[in-house]
Amino acid sequence: MEFSSKLLENAVNEVSMLPGIGKRTALRLVLHLLRQPDTQTEQLAEALMKFRNEIKLCQSCHNISDVALCEICANTNRDGTIICVVEDVRDVMAIESTAQFRGLYHVLGGKISPMDGIGPHDLTIESLVRKVKEGEVKELIFALSSTIEGDTTNFYIYKQLEGTDVKTSTIARGIAVGDELEYADEVTLGRSIINRVPFENSLKTS
Amino acid sequence: MEFSSKLLENAVNEVSMLPGIGKRTALRLVLHLLRQPDTQTEQLAEALMKFRNEIKLCQSCHNISDVALCEICANTNRDGTIICVVEDVRDVMAIESTAQFRGLYHVLGGKISPMDGIGPHDLTIESLVRKVKEGEVKELIFALSSTIEGDTTNFYIYKQLEGTDVKTSTIARGIAVGDELEYADEVTLGRSIINRVPFENSLKTS
């Protein structure tokens, strides 16, 4: 790409460092800003800087938060005896949007993945185990994605908890609500039969 | 989307105001920045701000530029008697990357499009006509996209130039180099026959 302007080139280079954004898209975005009032660029730059510099990780669950203890952990109406273990912040948001879970979370920050050089000590597993050993927690729900890495991570945590009497469970895998059986993959369909639930349970909507 | 953090929500909202970027993509981009050194966010924010605040439009061709007269207009090796009329900055970059054009440009800033509320006075047509009437320019090459709006704009400029003896041309439309005839649309194929070129010309590569 031939740039007639260093300022433009710089802006395009920086934007194209974001994942999934190539040079052409970056150019389109940057030129779009030029057609908008300059306050928009200002607000964008400021929001990103403030976010990056002021955001905290909750000292208890490692969810991102504006304060030392996140909204969810600080909410005394939530049940601190049940903890849902997730990979990252987006999973917390996804589960929160269902309004079906009133316990707390623990954000691992990823999955154990030797291929990517991520070991147990790169995640927040130690603080989870410590929390369980302190005795308040009665149940852990593993809500990691069902990949080899996810299963490995679940199992690693499970082994670390030997000797405690915490209950562990994983979220149910099965046919998505509204999906046709014939299009489901065999593994999912198979699991949905093995893990069938009493019919009365399926009548509950909330 | 349920945000547990105002800082995150703000950043996501600002990023998702960019065209083609939804809330989910914005969230992914913003969380990516959190995993990078904070200098990356700083450089991104600074590059955008500097670009937006310091960028100029070339006083002659309206191309974006770091200085009052852009690199291309300031280059005395280029031929000021032939001007290529384009819609926007990206078209200048595309033509420059071919290294086939040694004249100057004129960036209109769009096309006449009553549907979008864009009239001739929203574009830089007046300054183009003035430039031509000053007498130095011998040829205008219209390189707008071949849509109704593009053709309208070409024709509007053409009428404004009545009485001057400037030559006008449009870039050639035809089958792209390397394309199969059978997949070409009829209009393009038809034009490529009407505007056929002497065989010897097709032997020139540059």
Coordinates of C-alpha atoms in Angstrom, one line a residue:
Chain A
M1 CA 0.0 0.0 0.0
E2 CA 1.4 3.4 -1.0
F3 CA 0.6 6.1 1.6
S4 CA 0.9 9.8 0.7
S5 CA 0.7 10.6 4.4
K6 CA 2.8 9.4 7.4
L7 CA 0.0 10.2 9.7
L8 CA -2.4 8.0 7.8
E9 CA 0.1 5.2 7.5
N10 CA 0.7 5.3 11.2
A11 CA -3.0 5.2 12.1
V12 CA -3.6 2.3 9.6
N13 CA -0.6 0.3 10.9
E14 CA -1.8 0.6 14.5
V15 CA -5.4 -0.3 13.7
S16 CA -4.3 -3.3 11.6
M17 CA -2.5 -4.7 14.6
L18 CA -5.9 -5.6 16.0
P19 CA -6.9 -9.3 15.4
G20 CA -8.9 -9.9 12.3
I21 CA -8.4 -6.4 10.9
G22 CA -6.2 -6.2 7.7
K23 CA -4.7 -3.1 6.1
R24 CA -7.6 -2.5 3.8
T25 CA -10.2 -2.6 6.6
A26 CA -8.0 -0.5 8.8
L27 CA -7.8 2.1 6.0
R28 CA -11.6 2.1 5.7
L29 CA -12.0 2.6 9.4
V30 CA -9.5 5.4 9.7
L31 CA -10.9 7.3 6.7
H32 CA -14.4 6.9 8.2
L33 CA -13.2 8.7 11.3
L34 CA -12.0 11.6 9.1
R35 CA -15.6 12.1 7.9
Q36 CA -17.0 12.1 11.5
P37 CA -16.7 15.0 13.9
D38 CA -13.3 15.0 15.6
T39 CA -15.0 14.4 19.0
Q40 CA -15.7 10.9 17.9
T41 CA -12.0 10.1 17.5
E42 CA -11.3 11.8 20.8
Q43 CA -13.9 9.7 22.6
L44 CA -12.7 6.5 21.0
A45 CA -9.1 7.2 21.9
E46 CA -10.0 8.2 25.5
A47 CA -12.3 5.3 26.1
L48 CA -9.5 2.8 25.0
M49 CA -6.9 4.5 27.1
K50 CA -9.0 4.8 30.2
F51 CA -10.1 1.1 29.8
R52 CA -6.5 -0.1 29.4
N53 CA -5.1 2.0 32.2
E54 CA -7.8 1.8 34.8
I55 CA -9.4 -1.6 34.4
K56 CA -8.8 -4.0 37.3
L57 CA -9.2 -7.8 37.7
C58 CA -11.5 -8.7 40.5
Q59 CA -9.3 -9.9 43.4
S60 CA -11.7 -12.7 44.1
C61 CA -12.9 -14.1 40.7
H62 CA -10.5 -12.4 38.3
N63 CA -13.4 -11.0 36.2
I64 CA -12.6 -7.6 34.8
S65 CA -14.0 -4.8 37.0
D66 CA -13.8 -1.1 37.6
V67 CA -13.2 -1.7 41.3
A68 CA -11.1 -4.1 43.4
L69 CA -14.0 -6.5 44.0
C70 CA -16.3 -6.9 41.0
E71 CA -20.1 -6.2 41.1
I72 CA -20.9 -9.9 41.1
C73 CA -18.6 -10.9 44.0
A74 CA -19.7 -7.8 45.9
N75 CA -23.4 -8.7 45.5
T76 CA -24.6 -10.2 48.8
N77 CA -27.7 -11.6 47.2
R78 CA -25.6 -14.1 45.2
D79 CA -24.8 -17.5 46.5
G80 CA -21.1 -17.8 47.4
T81 CA -21.3 -21.5 47.9
I82 CA -21.5 -22.3 44.2
I83 CA -18.9 -21.2 41.7
C84 CA -19.0 -21.4 37.9
V85 CA -15.5 -21.9 36.4
V86 CA -15.1 -20.2 33.0
E87 CA -12.3 -19.4 30.6
D88 CA -12.8 -15.7 30.2
V89 CA -14.8 -12.5 30.7
R90 CA -17.1 -13.2 27.7
D91 CA -18.3 -16.4 29.2
V92 CA -19.3 -14.5 32.4
M93 CA -21.3 -12.1 30.2
A94 CA -22.9 -14.9 28.2
I95 CA -24.0 -16.8 31.4
E96 CA -25.2 -13.6 33.1
S97 CA -27.4 -12.8 30.1
T98 CA -29.3 -16.0 30.7
A99 CA -30.3 -14.8 34.2
Q100 CA -30.2 -18.5 35.3
F101 CA -27.2 -18.5 37.6
R102 CA -27.1 -16.8 41.0
G103 CA -23.8 -18.1 42.2
L104 CA -20.3 -16.6 41.7
Y105 CA -17.7 -17.1 39.0
H106 CA -14.1 -17.9 38.7
V107 CA -12.3 -16.7 35.5
L108 CA -9.4 -18.9 34.7
G109 CA -8.0 -16.6 31.9
G110 CA -7.7 -19.5 29.4
K111 CA -7.3 -23.2 29.2
I112 CA -4.3 -25.5 29.8
S113 CA -2.7 -25.8 26.4
P114 CA 0.9 -27.0 26.1
M115 CA 0.8 -26.3 22.3
D116 CA 0.3 -22.6 23.1
G117 CA 2.7 -22.7 26.0
I118 CA -0.1 -22.2 28.6
G119 CA 0.4 -24.3 31.7
P120 CA -1.6 -24.5 34.9
H121 CA 0.5 -21.7 36.5
D122 CA -0.5 -19.2 33.8
L123 CA -4.1 -19.5 34.8
T124 CA -5.8 -18.6 38.1
I125 CA -6.2 -22.2 39.2
E126 CA -4.2 -21.8 42.4
S127 CA -6.5 -19.1 43.7
L128 CA -9.5 -21.2 42.8
V129 CA -8.1 -24.2 44.8
R130 CA -7.2 -21.9 47.7
K131 CA -10.8 -20.5 47.7
V132 CA -12.3 -24.1 47.7
K133 CA -9.9 -25.2 50.5
E134 CA -11.0 -22.3 52.7
G135 CA -14.2 -24.2 52.9
E136 CA -17.1 -22.0 51.9
V137 CA -17.6 -23.4 48.4
K138 CA -19.9 -26.4 48.1
E139 CA -20.1 -26.9 44.3
L140 CA -18.0 -26.0 41.3
I141 CA -19.6 -26.0 37.8
F142 CA -17.1 -26.4 35.0
A143 CA -18.3 -24.3 32.1
L144 CA -15.2 -24.5 29.8
S145 CA -15.5 -25.3 26.1
S146 CA -15.6 -29.0 25.4
T147 CA -12.3 -29.3 23.7
I148 CA -9.3 -31.4 24.6
E149 CA -7.8 -28.3 26.3
G150 CA -11.0 -27.7 28.2
D151 CA -11.3 -31.3 29.3
T152 CA -7.7 -31.3 30.4
T153 CA -8.2 -28.2 32.5
N154 CA -11.3 -29.5 34.1
F155 CA -9.5 -32.7 35.0
Y156 CA -6.4 -30.9 36.3
I157 CA -8.6 -28.8 38.6
Y158 CA -10.6 -31.9 39.7
K159 CA -7.3 -33.7 40.7
Q160 CA -6.1 -30.6 42.7
L161 CA -9.3 -30.7 44.7
E162 CA -8.9 -34.3 45.9
G163 CA -9.4 -34.5 49.6
T164 CA -11.9 -31.7 49.7
D165 CA -15.6 -32.5 49.7
V166 CA -16.6 -30.0 47.1
K167 CA -19.1 -31.2 44.5
T168 CA -18.1 -30.8 40.8
S169 CA -20.4 -30.7 37.8
T170 CA -20.1 -29.7 34.1
I171 CA -22.7 -27.8 32.2
A172 CA -25.0 -30.0 30.1
R173 CA -24.1 -30.8 26.5
G174 CA -26.9 -31.6 24.2
I175 CA -29.1 -30.6 21.3
A176 CA -29.6 -26.8 21.3
V177 CA -33.2 -25.7 22.0
G178 CA -35.0 -25.3 18.7
D179 CA -32.4 -27.5 16.7
E180 CA -33.4 -30.4 14.5
L181 CA -32.0 -33.8 15.6
E182 CA -31.0 -34.8 12.1
Y183 CA -28.5 -32.0 11.8
A184 CA -26.8 -32.6 15.2
D185 CA -23.4 -34.2 15.3
E186 CA -23.2 -37.8 16.6
V187 CA -21.1 -36.9 19.7
T188 CA -23.5 -34.3 20.9
L189 CA -26.6 -36.4 20.1
G190 CA -25.0 -39.4 21.9
R191 CA -24.2 -37.4 25.0
S192 CA -27.7 -36.0 25.0
I193 CA -29.1 -39.5 25.2
I194 CA -26.6 -40.7 27.9
N195 CA -27.3 -37.6 30.0
R196 CA -31.0 -37.6 29.5
V197 CA -33.0 -35.7 32.2
P198 CA -36.3 -36.6 33.8
F199 CA -39.2 -35.4 31.7
E200 CA -40.6 -33.2 34.5
N201 CA -37.3 -31.3 34.6
S202 CA -37.7 -30.3 30.9
L203 CA -41.0 -28.6 31.8
K204 CA -39.2 -26.1 33.9
T205 CA -38.4 -22.9 32.0
S206 CA -36.6 -21.0 34.7
Chain B
M1 CA -25.0 -7.5 26.5
E2 CA -24.4 -7.3 30.2
F3 CA -21.3 -5.5 31.2
S4 CA -19.8 -5.8 34.7
S5 CA -17.6 -2.8 34.0
K6 CA -18.4 0.7 32.9
L7 CA -14.9 1.2 31.4
L8 CA -15.3 -1.9 29.3
E9 CA -18.8 -0.9 28.2
N10 CA -17.6 2.5 27.2
A11 CA -14.7 1.2 25.2
V12 CA -16.9 -1.4 23.5
N13 CA -19.5 1.2 22.6
E14 CA -17.0 3.6 21.1
V15 CA -15.3 0.8 19.0
S16 CA -18.7 -0.5 17.8
M17 CA -19.5 2.9 16.3
L18 CA -17.0 2.1 13.6
P19 CA -18.6 0.9 10.4
G20 CA -18.9 -2.9 10.0
I21 CA -18.0 -3.5 13.7
G22 CA -20.7 -4.9 15.9
K23 CA -20.7 -5.2 19.7
R24 CA -19.3 -8.7 19.7
T25 CA -16.4 -7.8 17.5
A26 CA -15.8 -4.7 19.5
L27 CA -15.7 -6.7 22.7
R28 CA -13.2 -9.1 21.1
L29 CA -10.9 -6.3 20.0
V30 CA -11.0 -4.5 23.3
L31 CA -10.3 -7.6 25.3
H32 CA -7.4 -8.3 23.0
L33 CA -5.9 -5.0 23.9
L34 CA -6.0 -6.0 27.6
R35 CA -3.8 -9.0 26.8
Q36 CA -1.2 -6.8 25.0
P37 CA 1.3 -4.5 26.6
D38 CA -0.4 -1.2 27.5
T39 CA 1.9 0.7 25.1
Q40 CA 0.0 -0.8 22.2
T41 CA -3.2 0.8 23.3
E42 CA -1.3 4.0 23.9
Q43 CA 0.2 4.0 20.4
L44 CA -3.2 3.2 18.9
A45 CA -5.0 6.0 20.7
E46 CA -2.2 8.4 19.9
A47 CA -2.0 7.5 16.2
L48 CA -5.7 8.0 15.8
M49 CA -5.7 11.3 17.6
K50 CA -2.7 12.7 15.7
F51 CA -4.2 11.5 12.4
R52 CA -7.5 13.1 13.1
N53 CA -6.1 16.4 14.5
E54 CA -3.2 17.0 12.2
I55 CA -4.2 15.6 8.9
K56 CA -4.7 18.2 6.1
L57 CA -6.4 18.1 2.7
C58 CA -4.0 19.1 -0.1
Q59 CA -5.0 22.6 -1.1
S60 CA -4.6 21.7 -4.7
C61 CA -5.9 18.2 -5.2
H62 CA -7.8 17.6 -1.9
N63 CA -5.9 14.3 -1.3
I64 CA -5.1 13.8 2.3
S65 CA -1.6 15.0 3.3
D66 CA 0.6 15.8 6.2
V67 CA 1.4 19.2 4.7
A68 CA -0.5 21.9 2.8
L69 CA 0.5 20.7 -0.6
C70 CA 0.6 16.9 -0.9
E71 CA 3.7 14.8 -2.0
I72 CA 2.2 14.2 -5.4
C73 CA 1.3 17.8 -6.2
A74 CA 4.6 19.0 -4.9
N75 CA 6.6 16.5 -7.1
T76 CA 8.0 18.5 -10.0
N77 CA 8.7 15.3 -12.0
R78 CA 5.0 14.8 -12.4
D79 CA 3.0 16.0 -15.3
G80 CA 0.7 18.8 -14.2
T81 CA -1.1 19.0 -17.6
I82 CA -3.0 15.7 -17.0
I83 CA -5.3 15.2 -14.1
C84 CA -7.0 12.0 -13.0
V85 CA -10.4 12.7 -11.3
V86 CA -11.2 10.2 -8.5
E87 CA -13.8 9.8 -5.8
D88 CA -11.5 9.4 -2.8
V89 CA -8.1 8.9 -1.3
R90 CA -8.2 5.1 -1.7
D91 CA -8.5 5.5 -5.4
V92 CA -5.4 7.7 -5.5
M93 CA -3.6 4.9 -3.6
A94 CA -4.9 2.2 -5.9
I95 CA -3.7 4.1 -9.0
E96 CA -0.4 5.0 -7.5
S97 CA 0.3 1.4 -6.7
T98 CA 0.1 0.6 -10.5
A99 CA 3.0 3.0 -11.2
Q100 CA 1.3 3.7 -14.6
F101 CA 0.3 7.3 -14.1
R102 CA 2.6 10.2 -13.8
G103 CA 0.1 13.1 -13.9
L104 CA -1.7 14.7 -10.9
Y105 CA -5.0 13.8 -9.2
H106 CA -8.1 15.6 -8.2
V107 CA -10.1 14.1 -5.3
L108 CA -13.8 14.9 -5.5
G109 CA -14.7 13.5 -2.1
G110 CA -17.6 11.5 -3.4
K111 CA -20.1 11.3 -6.3
I112 CA -23.2 13.4 -7.0
S113 CA -26.0 11.4 -5.4
P114 CA -29.3 13.1 -4.7
M115 CA -30.5 10.0 -2.9
D116 CA -27.8 10.5 -0.2
G117 CA -28.2 14.3 -0.3
I118 CA -24.9 14.9 -2.0
G119 CA -25.0 17.7 -4.6
P120 CA -22.2 19.1 -6.8
H121 CA -21.5 21.8 -4.2
D122 CA -20.6 19.1 -1.6
L123 CA -17.8 18.0 -3.8
T124 CA -14.6 19.7 -4.9
I125 CA -15.9 20.3 -8.5
E126 CA -15.7 24.1 -8.4
S127 CA -12.0 24.0 -7.6
L128 CA -11.4 21.4 -10.4
V129 CA -13.2 23.6 -12.9
R130 CA -11.3 26.7 -11.7
K131 CA -8.0 24.7 -12.1
V132 CA -8.9 23.8 -15.7
K133 CA -10.0 27.3 -16.6
E134 CA -6.6 28.6 -15.4
G135 CA -5.3 26.9 -18.5
E136 CA -2.5 24.6 -17.6
V137 CA -4.5 21.4 -17.7
K138 CA -4.7 19.6 -21.1
E139 CA -6.5 16.4 -20.2
L140 CA -8.9 15.1 -17.5
I141 CA -9.2 11.4 -17.0
F142 CA -12.4 10.4 -15.2
A143 CA -11.8 7.4 -13.0
L144 CA -15.0 7.3 -11.0
S145 CA -16.8 4.0 -10.4
S146 CA -19.1 3.2 -13.3
T147 CA -22.5 3.6 -11.5
I148 CA -25.3 6.0 -12.3
E149 CA -23.9 8.4 -9.7
G150 CA -20.4 8.1 -11.2
D151 CA -21.7 8.7 -14.7
T152 CA -23.8 11.7 -13.5
T153 CA -20.8 13.2 -11.9
N154 CA -18.6 12.8 -15.0
F155 CA -21.3 14.3 -17.1
Y156 CA -21.9 17.3 -14.7
I157 CA -18.1 18.1 -14.7
Y158 CA -18.0 17.7 -18.5
K159 CA -20.8 20.2 -18.9
Q160 CA -19.1 22.7 -16.6
L161 CA -16.0 22.5 -18.8
E162 CA -17.9 23.6 -22.0
G163 CA -16.0 26.4 -23.7
T164 CA -12.6 25.2 -22.5
D165 CA -10.5 23.0 -24.8
V166 CA -9.5 20.4 -22.2
K167 CA -9.6 16.8 -23.5
T168 CA -11.6 14.4 -21.4
S169 CA -11.4 10.6 -21.2
T170 CA -12.5 7.8 -18.9
I171 CA -10.5 4.8 -17.8
A172 CA -11.0 1.7 -20.0
R173 CA -13.7 -0.7 -18.9
G174 CA -13.2 -4.3 -20.0
I175 CA -12.4 -7.8 -19.0
A176 CA -9.9 -7.9 -16.2
V177 CA -6.5 -9.3 -17.1
G178 CA -6.5 -13.0 -16.4
D179 CA -10.3 -13.3 -16.3
E180 CA -12.2 -15.9 -18.4
L181 CA -14.7 -14.4 -21.0
E182 CA -17.5 -16.8 -20.1
Y183 CA -17.7 -15.4 -16.6
A184 CA -17.8 -11.7 -17.6
D185 CA -21.1 -9.8 -17.4
E186 CA -22.6 -8.8 -20.7
V187 CA -22.3 -5.1 -20.2
T188 CA -18.5 -5.3 -19.5
L189 CA -18.0 -7.7 -22.3
G190 CA -20.0 -5.6 -24.7
R191 CA -18.0 -2.5 -23.8
S192 CA -14.8 -4.3 -24.2
I193 CA -15.7 -5.1 -27.8
I194 CA -16.9 -1.6 -28.6
N195 CA -13.8 -0.1 -27.1
R196 CA -11.3 -2.6 -28.6
V197 CA -7.8 -1.4 -28.9
P198 CA -5.2 -2.0 -31.7
F199 CA -3.5 -5.3 -31.2
E200 CA -0.1 -3.7 -31.0
N201 CA -1.2 -1.6 -28.0
S202 CA -2.0 -4.8 -26.1
L203 CA 1.6 -5.9 -26.4
K204 CA 2.7 -2.9 -24.3
T205 CA 3.0 -3.9 -20.7
S206 CA 4.0 -0.6 -19.3

